PDB file of C-alpha atoms and ligand atoms in Angstrom:
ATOM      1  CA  UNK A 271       6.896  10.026  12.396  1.00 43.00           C
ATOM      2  CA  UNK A 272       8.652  10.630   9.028  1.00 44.00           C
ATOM      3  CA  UNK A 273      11.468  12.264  10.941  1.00 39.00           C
ATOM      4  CA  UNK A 274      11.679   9.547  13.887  1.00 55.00           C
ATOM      5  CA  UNK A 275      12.000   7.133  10.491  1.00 59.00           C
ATOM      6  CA  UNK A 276      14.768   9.128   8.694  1.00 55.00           C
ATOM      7  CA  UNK A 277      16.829   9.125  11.925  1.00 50.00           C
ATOM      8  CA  UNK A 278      16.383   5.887  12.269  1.00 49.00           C
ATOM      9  CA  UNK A 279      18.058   5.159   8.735  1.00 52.00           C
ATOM     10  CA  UNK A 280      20.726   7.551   9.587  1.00 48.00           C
ATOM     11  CA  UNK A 281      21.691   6.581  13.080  1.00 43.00           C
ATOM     12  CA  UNK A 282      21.818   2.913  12.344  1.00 47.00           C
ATOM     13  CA  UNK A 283      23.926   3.122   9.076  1.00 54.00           C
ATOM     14  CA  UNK A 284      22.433   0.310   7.087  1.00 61.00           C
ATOM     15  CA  UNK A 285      19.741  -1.055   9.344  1.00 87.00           C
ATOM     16  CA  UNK A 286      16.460  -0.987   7.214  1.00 96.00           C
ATOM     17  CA  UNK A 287      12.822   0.367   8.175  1.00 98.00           C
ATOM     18  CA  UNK A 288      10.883  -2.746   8.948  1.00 98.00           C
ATOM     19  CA  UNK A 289       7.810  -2.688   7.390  1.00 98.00           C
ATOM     20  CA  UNK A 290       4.594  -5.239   6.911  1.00 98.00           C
ATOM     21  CA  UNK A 291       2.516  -5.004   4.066  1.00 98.00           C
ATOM     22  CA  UNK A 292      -1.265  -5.599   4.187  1.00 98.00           C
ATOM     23  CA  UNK A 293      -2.924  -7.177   1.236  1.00 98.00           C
ATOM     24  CA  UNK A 294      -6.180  -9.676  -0.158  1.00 98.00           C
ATOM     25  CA  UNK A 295      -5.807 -10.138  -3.655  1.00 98.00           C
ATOM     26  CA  UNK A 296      -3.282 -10.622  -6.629  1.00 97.00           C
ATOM     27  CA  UNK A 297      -0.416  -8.678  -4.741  1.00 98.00           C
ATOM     28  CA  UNK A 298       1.552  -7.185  -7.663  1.00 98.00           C
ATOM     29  CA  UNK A 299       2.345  -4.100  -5.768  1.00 98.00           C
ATOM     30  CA  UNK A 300       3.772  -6.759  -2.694  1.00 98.00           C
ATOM     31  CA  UNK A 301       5.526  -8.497  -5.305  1.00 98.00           C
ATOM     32  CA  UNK A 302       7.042  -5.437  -6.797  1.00 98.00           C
ATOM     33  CA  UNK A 303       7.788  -3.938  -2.957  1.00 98.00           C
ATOM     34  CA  UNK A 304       9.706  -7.250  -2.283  1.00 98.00           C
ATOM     35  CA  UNK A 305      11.825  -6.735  -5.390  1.00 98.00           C
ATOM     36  CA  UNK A 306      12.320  -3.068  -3.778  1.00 98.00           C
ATOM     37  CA  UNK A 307      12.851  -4.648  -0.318  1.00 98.00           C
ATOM     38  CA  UNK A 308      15.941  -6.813  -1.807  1.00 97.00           C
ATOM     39  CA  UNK A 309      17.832  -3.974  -3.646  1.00 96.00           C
ATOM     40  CA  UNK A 310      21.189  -3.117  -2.250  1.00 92.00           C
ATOM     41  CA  UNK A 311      20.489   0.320  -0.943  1.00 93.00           C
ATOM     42  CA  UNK A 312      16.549  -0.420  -0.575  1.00 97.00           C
ATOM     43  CA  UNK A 313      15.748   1.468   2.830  1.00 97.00           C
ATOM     44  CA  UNK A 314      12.953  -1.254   3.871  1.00 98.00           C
ATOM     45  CA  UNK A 315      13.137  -4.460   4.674  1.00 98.00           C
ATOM     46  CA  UNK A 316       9.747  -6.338   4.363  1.00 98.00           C
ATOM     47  CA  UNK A 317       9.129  -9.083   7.800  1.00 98.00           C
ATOM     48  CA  UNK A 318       5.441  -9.426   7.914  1.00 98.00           C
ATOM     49  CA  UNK A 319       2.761  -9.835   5.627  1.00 98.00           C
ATOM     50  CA  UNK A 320      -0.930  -9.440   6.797  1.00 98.00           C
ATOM     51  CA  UNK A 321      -4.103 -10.351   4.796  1.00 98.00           C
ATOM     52  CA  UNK A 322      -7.685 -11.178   5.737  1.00 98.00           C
ATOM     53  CA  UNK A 323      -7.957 -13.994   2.808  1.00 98.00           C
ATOM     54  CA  UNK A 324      -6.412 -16.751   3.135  1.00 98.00           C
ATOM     55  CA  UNK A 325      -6.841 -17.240  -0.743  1.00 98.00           C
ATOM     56  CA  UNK A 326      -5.221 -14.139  -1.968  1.00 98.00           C
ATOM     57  CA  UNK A 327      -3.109 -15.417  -4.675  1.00 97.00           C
ATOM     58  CA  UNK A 328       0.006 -12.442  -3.223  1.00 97.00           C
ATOM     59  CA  UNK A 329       0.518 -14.677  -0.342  1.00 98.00           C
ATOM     60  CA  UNK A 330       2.144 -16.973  -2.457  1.00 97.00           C
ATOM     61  CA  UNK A 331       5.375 -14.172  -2.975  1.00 96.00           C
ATOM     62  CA  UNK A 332       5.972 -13.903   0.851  1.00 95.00           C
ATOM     63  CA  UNK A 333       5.932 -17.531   0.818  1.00 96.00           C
ATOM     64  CA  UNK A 334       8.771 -17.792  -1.798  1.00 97.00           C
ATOM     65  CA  UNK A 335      10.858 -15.252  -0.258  1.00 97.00           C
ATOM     66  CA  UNK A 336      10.494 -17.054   2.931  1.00 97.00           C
ATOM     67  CA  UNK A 337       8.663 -13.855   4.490  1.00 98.00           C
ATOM     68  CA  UNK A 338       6.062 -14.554   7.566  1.00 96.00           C
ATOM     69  CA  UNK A 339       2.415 -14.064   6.576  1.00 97.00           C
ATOM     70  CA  UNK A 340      -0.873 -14.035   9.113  1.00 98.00           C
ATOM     71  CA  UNK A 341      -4.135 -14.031   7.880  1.00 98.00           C
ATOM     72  CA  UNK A 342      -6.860 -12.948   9.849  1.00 98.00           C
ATOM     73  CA  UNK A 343     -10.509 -13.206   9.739  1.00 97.00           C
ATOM     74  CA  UNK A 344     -11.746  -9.535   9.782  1.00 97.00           C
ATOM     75  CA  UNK A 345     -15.510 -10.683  10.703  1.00 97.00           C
ATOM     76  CA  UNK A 346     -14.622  -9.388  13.981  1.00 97.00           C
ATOM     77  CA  UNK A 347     -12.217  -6.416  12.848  1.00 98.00           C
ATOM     78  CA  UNK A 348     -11.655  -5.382  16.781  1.00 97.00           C
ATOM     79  CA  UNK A 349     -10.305  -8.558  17.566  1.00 98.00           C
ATOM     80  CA  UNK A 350      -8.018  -9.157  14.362  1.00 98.00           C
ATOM     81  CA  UNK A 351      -6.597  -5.849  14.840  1.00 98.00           C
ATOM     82  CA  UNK A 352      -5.864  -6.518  18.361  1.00 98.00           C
ATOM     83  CA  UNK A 353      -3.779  -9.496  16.903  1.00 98.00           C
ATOM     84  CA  UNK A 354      -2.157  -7.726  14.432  1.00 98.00           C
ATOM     85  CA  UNK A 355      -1.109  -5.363  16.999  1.00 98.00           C
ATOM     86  CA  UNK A 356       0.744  -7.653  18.714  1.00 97.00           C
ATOM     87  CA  UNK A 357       2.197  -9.305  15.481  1.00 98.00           C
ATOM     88  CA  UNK A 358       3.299  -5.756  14.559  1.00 98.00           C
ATOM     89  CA  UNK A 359       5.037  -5.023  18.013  1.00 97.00           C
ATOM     90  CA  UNK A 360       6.455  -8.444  18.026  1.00 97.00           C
ATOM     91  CA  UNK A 361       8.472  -7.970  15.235  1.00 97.00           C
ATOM     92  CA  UNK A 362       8.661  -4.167  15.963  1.00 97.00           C
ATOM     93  CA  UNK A 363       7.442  -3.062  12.681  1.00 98.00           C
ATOM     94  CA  UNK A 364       7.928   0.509  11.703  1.00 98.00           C
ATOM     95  CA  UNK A 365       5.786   1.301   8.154  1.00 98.00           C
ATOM     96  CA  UNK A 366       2.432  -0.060   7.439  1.00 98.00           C
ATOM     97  CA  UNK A 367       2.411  -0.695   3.744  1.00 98.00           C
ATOM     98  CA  UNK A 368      -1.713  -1.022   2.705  1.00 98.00           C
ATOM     99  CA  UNK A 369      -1.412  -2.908  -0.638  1.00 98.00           C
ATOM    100  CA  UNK A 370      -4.912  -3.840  -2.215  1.00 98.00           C
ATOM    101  CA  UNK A 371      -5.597  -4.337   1.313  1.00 98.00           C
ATOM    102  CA  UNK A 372      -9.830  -4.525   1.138  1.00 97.00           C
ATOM    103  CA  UNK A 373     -10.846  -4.341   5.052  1.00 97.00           C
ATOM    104  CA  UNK A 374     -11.511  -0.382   5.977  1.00 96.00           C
ATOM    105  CA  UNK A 375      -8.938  -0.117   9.433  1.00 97.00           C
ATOM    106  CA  UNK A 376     -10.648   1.427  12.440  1.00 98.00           C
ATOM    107  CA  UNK A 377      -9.960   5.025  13.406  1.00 97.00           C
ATOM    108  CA  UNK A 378      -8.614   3.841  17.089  1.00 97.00           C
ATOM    109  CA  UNK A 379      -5.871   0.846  15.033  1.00 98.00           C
ATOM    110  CA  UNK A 380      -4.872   4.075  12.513  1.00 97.00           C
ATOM    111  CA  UNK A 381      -4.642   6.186  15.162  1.00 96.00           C
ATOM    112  CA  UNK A 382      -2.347   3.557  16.799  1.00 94.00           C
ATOM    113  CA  UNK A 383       0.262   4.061  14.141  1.00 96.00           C
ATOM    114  CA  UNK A 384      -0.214   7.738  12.790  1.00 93.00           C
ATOM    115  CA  UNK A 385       1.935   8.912   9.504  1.00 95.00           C
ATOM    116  CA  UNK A 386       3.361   4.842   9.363  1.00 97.00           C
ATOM    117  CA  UNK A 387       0.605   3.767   7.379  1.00 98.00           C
ATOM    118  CA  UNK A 388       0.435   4.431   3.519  1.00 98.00           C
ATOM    119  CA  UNK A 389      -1.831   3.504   0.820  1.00 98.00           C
ATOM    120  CA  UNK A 390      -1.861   3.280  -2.965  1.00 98.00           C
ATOM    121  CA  UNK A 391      -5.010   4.303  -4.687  1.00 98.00           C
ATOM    122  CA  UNK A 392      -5.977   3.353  -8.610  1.00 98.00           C
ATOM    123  CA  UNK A 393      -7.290   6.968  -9.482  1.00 98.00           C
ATOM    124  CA  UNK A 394      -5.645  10.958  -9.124  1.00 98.00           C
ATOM    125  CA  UNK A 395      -6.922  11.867  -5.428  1.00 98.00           C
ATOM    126  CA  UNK A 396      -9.080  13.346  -4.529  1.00 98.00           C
ATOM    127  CA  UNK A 397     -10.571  12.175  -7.245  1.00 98.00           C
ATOM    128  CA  UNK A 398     -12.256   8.723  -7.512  1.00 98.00           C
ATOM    129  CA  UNK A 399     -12.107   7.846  -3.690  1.00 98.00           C
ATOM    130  CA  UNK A 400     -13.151   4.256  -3.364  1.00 97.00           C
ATOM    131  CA  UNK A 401     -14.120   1.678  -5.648  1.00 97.00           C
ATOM    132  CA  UNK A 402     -14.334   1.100  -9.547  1.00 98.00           C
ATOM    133  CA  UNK A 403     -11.866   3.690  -9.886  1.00 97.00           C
ATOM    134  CA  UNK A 404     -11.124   3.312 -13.872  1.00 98.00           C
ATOM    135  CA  UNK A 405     -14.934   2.431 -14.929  1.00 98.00           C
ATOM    136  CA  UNK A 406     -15.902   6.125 -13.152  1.00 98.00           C
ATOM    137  CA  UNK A 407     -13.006   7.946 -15.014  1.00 98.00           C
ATOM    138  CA  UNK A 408     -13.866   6.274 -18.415  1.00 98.00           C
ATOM    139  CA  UNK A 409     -17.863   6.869 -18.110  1.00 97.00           C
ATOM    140  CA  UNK A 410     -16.754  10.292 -16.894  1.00 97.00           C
ATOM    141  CA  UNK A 411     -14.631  10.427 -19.889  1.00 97.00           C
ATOM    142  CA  UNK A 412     -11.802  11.673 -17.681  1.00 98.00           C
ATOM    143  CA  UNK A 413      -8.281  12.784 -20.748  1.00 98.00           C
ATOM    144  CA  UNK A 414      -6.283  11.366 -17.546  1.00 98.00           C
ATOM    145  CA  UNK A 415      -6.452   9.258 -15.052  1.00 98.00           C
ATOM    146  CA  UNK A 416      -3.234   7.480 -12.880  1.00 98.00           C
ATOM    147  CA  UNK A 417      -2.196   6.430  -9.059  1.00 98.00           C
ATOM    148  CA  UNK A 418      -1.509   8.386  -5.596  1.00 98.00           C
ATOM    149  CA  UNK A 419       0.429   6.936  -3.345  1.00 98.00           C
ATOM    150  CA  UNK A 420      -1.212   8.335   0.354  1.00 98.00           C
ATOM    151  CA  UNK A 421      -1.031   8.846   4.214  1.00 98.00           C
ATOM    152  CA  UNK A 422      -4.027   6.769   5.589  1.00 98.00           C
ATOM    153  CA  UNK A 423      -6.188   8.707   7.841  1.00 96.00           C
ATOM    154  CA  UNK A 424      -9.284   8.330   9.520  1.00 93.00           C
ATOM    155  CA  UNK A 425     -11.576   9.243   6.048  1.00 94.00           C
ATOM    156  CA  UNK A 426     -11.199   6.316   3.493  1.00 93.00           C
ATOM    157  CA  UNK A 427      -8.710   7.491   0.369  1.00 92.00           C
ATOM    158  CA  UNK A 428      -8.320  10.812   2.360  1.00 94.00           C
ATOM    159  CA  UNK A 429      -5.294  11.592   3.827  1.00 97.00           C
ATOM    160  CA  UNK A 430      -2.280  13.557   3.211  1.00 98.00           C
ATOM    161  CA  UNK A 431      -0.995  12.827  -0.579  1.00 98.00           C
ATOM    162  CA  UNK A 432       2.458  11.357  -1.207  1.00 98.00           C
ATOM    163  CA  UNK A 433       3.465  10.978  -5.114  1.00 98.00           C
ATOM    164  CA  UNK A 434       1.203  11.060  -7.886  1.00 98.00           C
ATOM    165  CA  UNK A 435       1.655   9.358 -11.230  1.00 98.00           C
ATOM    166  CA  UNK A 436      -0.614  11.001 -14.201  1.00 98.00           C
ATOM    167  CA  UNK A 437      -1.184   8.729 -16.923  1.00 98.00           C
ATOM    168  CA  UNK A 438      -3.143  10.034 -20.194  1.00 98.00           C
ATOM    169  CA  UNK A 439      -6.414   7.761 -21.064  1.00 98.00           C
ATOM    170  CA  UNK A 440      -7.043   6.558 -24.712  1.00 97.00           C
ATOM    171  CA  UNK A 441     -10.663   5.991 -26.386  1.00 95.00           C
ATOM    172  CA  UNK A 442      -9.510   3.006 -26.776  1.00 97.00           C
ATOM    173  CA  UNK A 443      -8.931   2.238 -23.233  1.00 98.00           C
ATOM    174  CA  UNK A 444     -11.267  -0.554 -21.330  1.00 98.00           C
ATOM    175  CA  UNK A 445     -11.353  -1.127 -17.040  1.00 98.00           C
ATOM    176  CA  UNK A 446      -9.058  -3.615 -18.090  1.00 98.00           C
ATOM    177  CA  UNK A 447      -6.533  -1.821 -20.057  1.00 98.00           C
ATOM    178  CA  UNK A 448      -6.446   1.072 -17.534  1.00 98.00           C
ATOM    179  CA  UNK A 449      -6.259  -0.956 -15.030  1.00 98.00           C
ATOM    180  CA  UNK A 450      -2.854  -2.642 -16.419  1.00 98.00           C
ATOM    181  CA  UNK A 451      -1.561   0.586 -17.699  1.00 98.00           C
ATOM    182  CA  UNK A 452      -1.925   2.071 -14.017  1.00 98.00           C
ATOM    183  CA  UNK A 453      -0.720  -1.155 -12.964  1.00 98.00           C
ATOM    184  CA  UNK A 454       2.463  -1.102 -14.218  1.00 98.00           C
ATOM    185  CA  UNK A 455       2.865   2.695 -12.904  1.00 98.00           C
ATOM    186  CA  UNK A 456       1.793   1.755  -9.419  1.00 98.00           C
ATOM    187  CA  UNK A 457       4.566  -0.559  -9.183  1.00 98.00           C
ATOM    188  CA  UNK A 458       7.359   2.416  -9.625  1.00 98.00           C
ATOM    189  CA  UNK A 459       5.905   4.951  -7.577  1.00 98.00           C
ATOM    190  CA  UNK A 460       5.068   2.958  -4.249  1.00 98.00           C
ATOM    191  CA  UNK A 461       8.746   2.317  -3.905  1.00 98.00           C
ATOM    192  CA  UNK A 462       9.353   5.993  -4.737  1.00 98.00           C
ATOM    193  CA  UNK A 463       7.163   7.012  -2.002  1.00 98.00           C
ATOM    194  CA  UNK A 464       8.319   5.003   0.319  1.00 98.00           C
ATOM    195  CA  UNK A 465      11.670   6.351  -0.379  1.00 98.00           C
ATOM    196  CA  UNK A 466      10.507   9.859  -0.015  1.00 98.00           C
ATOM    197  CA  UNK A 467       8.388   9.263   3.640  1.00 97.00           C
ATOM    198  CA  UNK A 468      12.008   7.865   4.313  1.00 96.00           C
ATOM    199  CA  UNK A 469      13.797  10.464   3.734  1.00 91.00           C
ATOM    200  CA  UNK A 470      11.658  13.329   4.832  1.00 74.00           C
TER     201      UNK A 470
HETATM  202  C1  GRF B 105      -4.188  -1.770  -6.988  1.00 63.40           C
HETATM  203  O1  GRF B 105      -4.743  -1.188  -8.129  1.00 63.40           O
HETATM  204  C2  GRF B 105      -4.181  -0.793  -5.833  1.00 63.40           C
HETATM  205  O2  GRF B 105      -4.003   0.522  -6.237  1.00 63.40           O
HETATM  206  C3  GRF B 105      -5.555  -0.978  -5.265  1.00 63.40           C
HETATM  207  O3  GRF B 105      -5.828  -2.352  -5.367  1.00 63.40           O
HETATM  208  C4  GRF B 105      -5.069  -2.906  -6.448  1.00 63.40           C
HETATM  209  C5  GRF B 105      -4.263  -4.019  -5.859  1.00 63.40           C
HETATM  210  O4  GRF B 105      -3.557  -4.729  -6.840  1.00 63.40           O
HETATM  211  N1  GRF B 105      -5.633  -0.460  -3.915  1.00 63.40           N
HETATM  212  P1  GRF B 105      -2.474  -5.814  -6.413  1.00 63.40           P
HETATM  213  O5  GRF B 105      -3.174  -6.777  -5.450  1.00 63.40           O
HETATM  214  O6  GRF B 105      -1.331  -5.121  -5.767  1.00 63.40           O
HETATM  215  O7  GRF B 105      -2.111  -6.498  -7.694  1.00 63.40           O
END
């Protein structure tokens, strides 16, 4: 897949990899993959956004950069992939972008779209797989602690690791104040990553 997206850059001169990101919350990485998305030699170009909340507050960046958003109600998760299958082929999307995206994908919709979906993850996989990433590494009093931008595969936080960003933890550090530290690295290395599946 990473090739067939590389190729793709280089056969069509400047035609960008489509990609839709996938979020339910805040959306600070969208916001910052948007910014990415709009740079001159960005390889991406960002046409879909997917959430299953129709109150996350990130929706609110697609809709001021005019980009489509669906929301979908993941009570049945069969049937709202099924849709955003369709959405996805519609607008023949290319790279699955997971974003604070909160609804576990099934193994048959990854499958779908093996090595185009990626993930970022608050903690250093493998450590810290799933949630309340900076409260575990501070009880745990971890010296470090950072983000991992990730393959998704079939085992949640599992797959096949990207970039890594290590960030050093301070006894005075709180959730909070890890969380915003990490934060603000999560923001520069999801681009990065991107730009590296890109070009493998
Ligand atoms: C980030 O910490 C991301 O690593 C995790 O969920 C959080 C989402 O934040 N998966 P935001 O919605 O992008 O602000």
């Amino acid at each position: 897949m990473e090739i067939r997206l590389n190729s793709m850059v280089q056969s069509t001169g400047l035609k960008k990899v489509k990609c839709s990101v996938f979020i339910s919350g805040t959306g600070s990485n969208l916001k910052s993959l948007i910014h990415f998305s709009k740079k001159k030699n960005s390889p991406i170009s960002i046409e879909l956004i997917i959430s299953d909340n129709a109150n996350a507050k990130g929706l609110k960046f697609g809709k001021i950069f005019k980009i489509s958003n669906k929301v979908f109600n993941f009570k049945n998760r069969l049937i709202a992939e099924k849709k955003i299958i369709s959405e996805i082929k519609k607008k023949k999307i290319k790279l699955i972008c997971l974003a604070g995206f909160m609804k576990i994908l099934s193994k048959s919709f990854i499958k779908n779209f093996k090595g185009k979906i990626l993930n970022i993850h608050p903690s250093l996989l493998p450590k810290y797989k799933g949630l309340y990433t900076h409260k575990r590494a501070i009880l745990n009093r971890e010296k470090y602690s950072g983000c991992t931008v990730h393959f998704v595969s079939s085992r949640l936080d599992s797959g096949k690791i990207i970039l890594q960003k290590k960030i050093r933890i301070s006894k005075f550090d709180t959730t909070k104040s890890l969380a915003r530290k990490i934060l603000i690295q999560e923001h520069k290395l999801y681009p990065e990553a991107i730009r590296k599946v890109i070009s493998l």
